[in-house]
Every structure is written in structure tokens, then in C-alpha cells.
Amino acid sequence: MTTSNQNPSIHGQRDITADSQAQTRSGTDAGQRTADQLRQRIVSQFGRSLHIRTLDTGSCAVCEQEIRLLSAPHYDLHRLGLFFTPAPRHADLLLVTGPMVRAFEVAARKAYEAMPGPKVVVATGACALGGVYQPDPFVHGQVGAVLPVDVWIPGCPPSPLALLHGLSVAVGRLAEKTPGLTFVADGDGGGA
């Protein structure tokens, strides 16, 4: 008769697996809490979904890969009321990656100016924050040199949870810019 006590290596493996599963669950729970808070905040403050325009200003594309993960089933950004839009005219939030190469300066300003107000700019990743490239004749070194940045998300690349947290902060900044405005239709009562 064999019991788990007779083979400590198998028993030890089970403990490690159980510990890692518990850590994964607690990380998932924290992510779920962040997601729930963000969804509630968007619905209560705006009564509608918010739209994000991403803008790559010379990055290596790793930040964009992490941003794309937000649309995957695991993070499912759409359930939070956030959607990506290809047009700046439909965007509430500009999510910018890269060190802002000088060749892209005019296009970045045009994208920003095309957005309706109120608007929020989020600099995403170490390049956008000025931590990788110093200003030189080819690059500004950071997004803030060209656009007014409201939220900075550090990381190389920032994790999807860091991006969610940054978007949560951005939603708060957008609400600060619109204290007197209501995005809920008159007579709607704001119920979801």
C-alpha cells in the first residue's frame, strides 16, 4: 500500500503546485477587483463607454503587444466599457508609446487636436516617460515634450495590470476635467 507520505518528493511537488495556484488565484482576484472598480467608475461617472486611441511614436512595439493583451479574453477590456478606436475624433483617451521621434511630432499633435474635449493623454512605457532615449536631433526623448501628459505608466513594457491601473487613474483624471458635465441622458436617472 503506497501513501503520499512514503514519497516525499511527490508530496513536496503537490505543495509547490498548491502554493503557486493560491498565488495565481490571489493575483487574479486582485486583477478582478481592479477591473470591477474600473467598470463601476466608468459607468457611474460617464454613463457610457470610453474610447482609446493608441499612438506609437517610435517604440519597439513591445508596449503595443501588452496593450493588445488587454483585448484578449483573460483581461477583456471591453467588459470594462473601454474600447479601442482607430480614429482620434472618436477617442476620449490617447494612449501613447515610444520616445516621440521628431518625424512624428506633427502627426502626434494632429491626432491630439482632432480629439474632442475633454481628453486625456497617457504616456505608456519607459520610452514614453523619457527613461530610455535622451533628447537629440532625432528624438524628443519623452511624450511630454510634445503633448500634455495626464498619466504616466512606467515599465518596459508595463504589464497589463499596470496598464489597467493606469487607465483607472486616467478615468479619474478625465472625471476631474468634467466635474460639471453629465454624460447621462436627461431623464435617464443614470441607472445601468
mmCIF file of C-alpha atoms in Angstrom:
data_model
loop_
_atom_site.group_PDB
_atom_site.id
_atom_site.type_symbol
_atom_site.label_atom_id
_atom_site.label_comp_id
_atom_site.label_asym_id
_atom_site.label_seq_id
_atom_site.Cartn_x
_atom_site.Cartn_y
_atom_site.Cartn_z
ATOM 1 C CA MET A 1 0.000 0.000 0.000
ATOM 2 C CA THR A 2 1.504 3.326 -1.075
ATOM 3 C CA THR A 3 0.660 6.624 0.602
ATOM 4 C CA SER A 4 1.770 10.134 -0.224
ATOM 5 C CA ASN A 5 3.878 10.145 2.971
ATOM 6 C CA GLN A 6 6.095 7.418 1.547
ATOM 7 C CA ASN A 7 7.156 9.542 -1.423
ATOM 8 C CA PRO A 8 8.117 12.986 -0.110
ATOM 9 C CA SER A 9 9.193 14.333 -3.499
ATOM 10 C CA ILE A 10 5.687 13.870 -4.907
ATOM 11 C CA HIS A 11 4.176 15.317 -1.739
ATOM 12 C CA GLY A 12 6.555 18.281 -1.939
ATOM 13 C CA GLN A 13 5.624 18.835 -5.589
ATOM 14 C CA ARG A 14 1.961 18.955 -4.671
ATOM 15 C CA ASP A 15 2.672 21.609 -2.029
ATOM 16 C CA ILE A 16 4.555 23.759 -4.536
ATOM 17 C CA THR A 17 1.740 23.404 -7.054
ATOM 18 C CA ALA A 18 -0.871 24.282 -4.439
ATOM 19 C CA ASP A 19 1.154 27.338 -3.367
ATOM 20 C CA SER A 20 1.551 28.566 -6.941
ATOM 21 C CA GLN A 21 -2.161 28.034 -7.610
ATOM 22 C CA ALA A 22 -3.008 30.062 -4.491
ATOM 23 C CA GLN A 23 -0.679 32.864 -5.636
ATOM 24 C CA THR A 24 -2.232 32.818 -9.107
ATOM 25 C CA ARG A 25 -5.715 32.991 -7.569
ATOM 26 C CA SER A 26 -4.764 35.954 -5.367
ATOM 27 C CA GLY A 27 -3.239 37.765 -8.372
ATOM 28 C CA THR A 28 -6.365 37.016 -10.398
ATOM 29 C CA ASP A 29 -8.550 38.226 -7.523
ATOM 30 C CA ALA A 30 -6.607 41.496 -7.356
ATOM 31 C CA GLY A 31 -6.931 41.913 -11.107
ATOM 32 C CA GLN A 32 -10.660 41.178 -10.906
ATOM 33 C CA ARG A 33 -11.098 43.750 -8.122
ATOM 34 C CA THR A 34 -9.240 46.362 -10.187
ATOM 35 C CA ALA A 35 -11.373 45.538 -13.212
ATOM 36 C CA ASP A 36 -14.625 45.714 -11.232
ATOM 37 C CA GLN A 37 -13.666 49.070 -9.715
ATOM 38 C CA LEU A 38 -12.772 50.469 -13.132
ATOM 39 C CA ARG A 39 -16.035 49.275 -14.705
ATOM 40 C CA GLN A 40 -18.105 50.776 -11.867
ATOM 41 C CA ARG A 41 -16.215 54.055 -12.080
ATOM 42 C CA ILE A 42 -16.730 54.401 -15.845
ATOM 43 C CA VAL A 43 -20.451 53.614 -15.675
ATOM 44 C CA SER A 44 -21.117 55.851 -12.671
ATOM 45 C CA GLN A 45 -19.130 58.831 -13.974
ATOM 46 C CA PHE A 46 -19.859 58.741 -17.676
ATOM 47 C CA GLY A 47 -22.877 56.507 -18.259
ATOM 48 C CA ARG A 48 -21.255 55.273 -21.473
ATOM 49 C CA SER A 49 -18.148 53.536 -22.742
ATOM 50 C CA LEU A 50 -14.831 55.328 -23.216
ATOM 51 C CA HIS A 51 -12.715 55.056 -26.345
ATOM 52 C CA ILE A 52 -8.939 54.783 -26.529
ATOM 53 C CA ARG A 53 -6.734 55.766 -29.460
ATOM 54 C CA THR A 54 -3.276 54.216 -29.333
ATOM 55 C CA LEU A 55 -0.391 56.128 -30.860
ATOM 56 C CA ASP A 56 3.045 54.604 -31.475
ATOM 57 C CA THR A 57 5.650 57.374 -31.645
ATOM 58 C CA GLY A 58 8.699 55.236 -32.392
ATOM 59 C CA SER A 59 8.542 52.390 -29.893
ATOM 60 C CA CYS A 60 9.939 48.875 -30.289
ATOM 61 C CA ALA A 61 6.320 47.521 -30.297
ATOM 62 C CA VAL A 62 6.612 45.574 -27.038
ATOM 63 C CA CYS A 63 4.304 48.031 -25.241
ATOM 64 C CA GLU A 64 1.796 47.578 -28.063
ATOM 65 C CA GLN A 65 1.886 43.813 -27.531
ATOM 66 C CA GLU A 66 0.979 44.314 -23.865
ATOM 67 C CA ILE A 67 -1.762 46.774 -24.828
ATOM 68 C CA ARG A 68 -3.182 44.228 -27.293
ATOM 69 C CA LEU A 69 -3.353 41.700 -24.448
ATOM 70 C CA LEU A 70 -5.982 43.914 -22.809
ATOM 71 C CA SER A 71 -8.424 42.885 -25.553
ATOM 72 C CA ALA A 72 -7.706 39.176 -25.073
ATOM 73 C CA PRO A 73 -10.265 37.074 -23.170
ATOM 74 C CA HIS A 74 -8.158 36.999 -19.980
ATOM 75 C CA TYR A 75 -8.326 40.781 -19.467
ATOM 76 C CA ASP A 76 -11.309 41.542 -21.746
ATOM 77 C CA LEU A 77 -11.083 45.328 -21.747
ATOM 78 C CA HIS A 78 -14.478 45.619 -23.452
ATOM 79 C CA ARG A 79 -16.342 44.315 -20.409
ATOM 80 C CA LEU A 80 -14.977 47.336 -18.554
ATOM 81 C CA GLY A 81 -16.534 49.744 -21.018
ATOM 82 C CA LEU A 82 -13.241 50.625 -22.729
ATOM 83 C CA PHE A 83 -12.814 50.222 -26.474
ATOM 84 C CA PHE A 84 -10.004 50.913 -28.918
ATOM 85 C CA THR A 85 -10.826 53.222 -31.804
ATOM 86 C CA PRO A 86 -8.821 53.845 -34.977
ATOM 87 C CA ALA A 87 -9.971 57.471 -35.204
ATOM 88 C CA PRO A 88 -8.830 60.206 -32.819
ATOM 89 C CA ARG A 89 -12.122 62.045 -33.440
ATOM 90 C CA HIS A 90 -13.898 59.287 -31.505
ATOM 91 C CA ALA A 91 -11.331 58.978 -28.696
ATOM 92 C CA ASP A 92 -11.561 60.161 -25.105
ATOM 93 C CA LEU A 93 -8.079 58.967 -24.229
ATOM 94 C CA LEU A 94 -4.794 58.981 -26.164
ATOM 95 C CA LEU A 95 -2.517 56.092 -25.142
ATOM 96 C CA VAL A 96 0.977 56.983 -26.414
ATOM 97 C CA THR A 97 4.020 54.691 -26.580
ATOM 98 C CA GLY A 98 7.564 55.414 -27.730
ATOM 99 C CA PRO A 99 10.087 58.213 -27.220
ATOM 100 C CA MET A 100 8.336 60.665 -29.595
ATOM 101 C CA VAL A 101 10.572 60.726 -32.636
ATOM 102 C CA ARG A 102 10.750 64.184 -34.180
ATOM 103 C CA ALA A 103 9.447 62.914 -37.523
ATOM 104 C CA PHE A 104 6.164 62.013 -35.785
ATOM 105 C CA GLU A 105 5.692 65.285 -33.894
ATOM 106 C CA VAL A 106 3.263 66.873 -36.378
ATOM 107 C CA ALA A 107 1.176 63.702 -36.672
ATOM 108 C CA ALA A 108 1.011 63.357 -32.863
ATOM 109 C CA ARG A 109 -0.146 66.967 -32.469
ATOM 110 C CA LYS A 110 -2.778 66.487 -35.203
ATOM 111 C CA ALA A 111 -4.097 63.346 -33.502
ATOM 112 C CA TYR A 112 -4.304 65.188 -30.170
ATOM 113 C CA GLU A 113 -6.010 68.236 -31.707
ATOM 114 C CA ALA A 114 -8.521 66.012 -33.541
ATOM 115 C CA MET A 115 -9.754 64.529 -30.261
ATOM 116 C CA PRO A 116 -12.887 66.096 -28.792
ATOM 117 C CA GLY A 117 -12.569 67.609 -25.334
ATOM 118 C CA PRO A 118 -12.242 66.757 -22.583
ATOM 119 C CA LYS A 119 -9.325 64.474 -23.384
ATOM 120 C CA VAL A 120 -6.603 62.656 -21.512
ATOM 121 C CA VAL A 121 -3.098 61.692 -22.672
ATOM 122 C CA VAL A 122 -1.446 58.626 -21.159
ATOM 123 C CA ALA A 123 2.299 58.096 -21.707
ATOM 124 C CA THR A 124 2.956 54.355 -21.651
ATOM 125 C CA GLY A 125 6.276 52.590 -21.139
ATOM 126 C CA ALA A 126 9.804 53.629 -20.243
ATOM 127 C CA CYS A 127 10.462 55.173 -23.674
ATOM 128 C CA ALA A 128 7.433 57.465 -23.417
ATOM 129 C CA LEU A 129 8.454 58.544 -19.917
ATOM 130 C CA GLY A 130 11.927 59.588 -21.053
ATOM 131 C CA GLY A 131 13.823 56.801 -19.355
ATOM 132 C CA VAL A 132 15.471 55.262 -22.414
ATOM 133 C CA TYR A 133 16.324 57.902 -25.018
ATOM 134 C CA GLN A 134 17.742 61.324 -24.299
ATOM 135 C CA PRO A 135 16.650 64.246 -26.496
ATOM 136 C CA ASP A 136 18.737 64.541 -29.648
ATOM 137 C CA PRO A 137 18.204 65.707 -33.249
ATOM 138 C CA PHE A 138 16.069 62.614 -33.998
ATOM 139 C CA VAL A 139 14.001 62.107 -30.856
ATOM 140 C CA HIS A 140 12.322 64.259 -28.210
ATOM 141 C CA GLY A 141 13.061 61.634 -25.563
ATOM 142 C CA GLN A 142 9.604 61.664 -23.992
ATOM 143 C CA VAL A 143 5.968 62.213 -24.917
ATOM 144 C CA GLY A 144 5.654 65.158 -22.514
ATOM 145 C CA ALA A 145 7.935 67.242 -24.723
ATOM 146 C CA VAL A 146 5.187 67.395 -27.376
ATOM 147 C CA LEU A 147 1.846 66.542 -25.727
ATOM 148 C CA PRO A 148 0.378 67.452 -22.323
ATOM 149 C CA VAL A 149 0.569 64.159 -20.415
ATOM 150 C CA ASP A 150 -2.002 63.472 -17.683
ATOM 151 C CA VAL A 151 -0.964 59.951 -16.623
ATOM 152 C CA TRP A 152 2.398 58.162 -16.780
ATOM 153 C CA ILE A 153 2.515 54.328 -16.835
ATOM 154 C CA PRO A 154 6.078 53.084 -16.203
ATOM 155 C CA GLY A 155 7.535 49.748 -17.242
ATOM 156 C CA CYS A 156 9.475 48.195 -20.067
ATOM 157 C CA PRO A 157 6.952 47.014 -21.015
ATOM 158 C CA PRO A 158 4.219 47.797 -18.491
ATOM 159 C CA SER A 159 2.213 44.727 -17.541
ATOM 160 C CA PRO A 160 -1.472 44.508 -18.471
ATOM 161 C CA LEU A 161 -2.396 45.031 -14.809
ATOM 162 C CA ALA A 162 -0.211 48.160 -14.708
ATOM 163 C CA LEU A 163 -1.991 49.327 -17.851
ATOM 164 C CA LEU A 164 -5.390 48.683 -16.229
ATOM 165 C CA HIS A 165 -4.319 50.640 -13.166
ATOM 166 C CA GLY A 166 -3.080 53.494 -15.358
ATOM 167 C CA LEU A 167 -6.360 53.507 -17.276
ATOM 168 C CA SER A 168 -8.201 53.649 -13.957
ATOM 169 C CA VAL A 169 -6.165 56.722 -12.984
ATOM 170 C CA ALA A 170 -6.843 58.216 -16.428
ATOM 171 C CA VAL A 171 -10.592 57.724 -15.972
ATOM 172 C CA GLY A 172 -10.294 59.653 -12.703
ATOM 173 C CA ARG A 173 -8.365 62.456 -14.419
ATOM 174 C CA LEU A 174 -10.995 62.624 -17.143
ATOM 175 C CA ALA A 175 -13.698 62.897 -14.474
ATOM 176 C CA GLU A 176 -11.738 65.743 -12.831
ATOM 177 C CA LYS A 177 -11.766 67.605 -16.147
ATOM 178 C CA THR A 178 -15.545 67.251 -16.404
ATOM 179 C CA PRO A 179 -16.946 67.986 -12.932
ATOM 180 C CA GLY A 180 -19.962 69.930 -14.212
ATOM 181 C CA LEU A 181 -20.739 67.747 -17.196
ATOM 182 C CA THR A 182 -23.044 64.785 -17.139
ATOM 183 C CA PHE A 183 -22.768 62.099 -19.757
ATOM 184 C CA VAL A 184 -26.080 60.518 -18.806
ATOM 185 C CA ALA A 185 -29.106 61.444 -20.903
ATOM 186 C CA ASP A 186 -31.634 63.735 -19.179
ATOM 187 C CA GLY A 187 -34.390 61.755 -17.527
ATOM 188 C CA ASP A 188 -32.306 58.566 -17.714
ATOM 189 C CA GLY A 189 -31.600 58.567 -13.997
ATOM 190 C CA GLY A 190 -28.137 57.142 -14.555
ATOM 191 C CA GLY A 191 -29.198 53.550 -13.859
ATOM 192 C CA ALA A 192 -27.265 50.860 -15.663
#
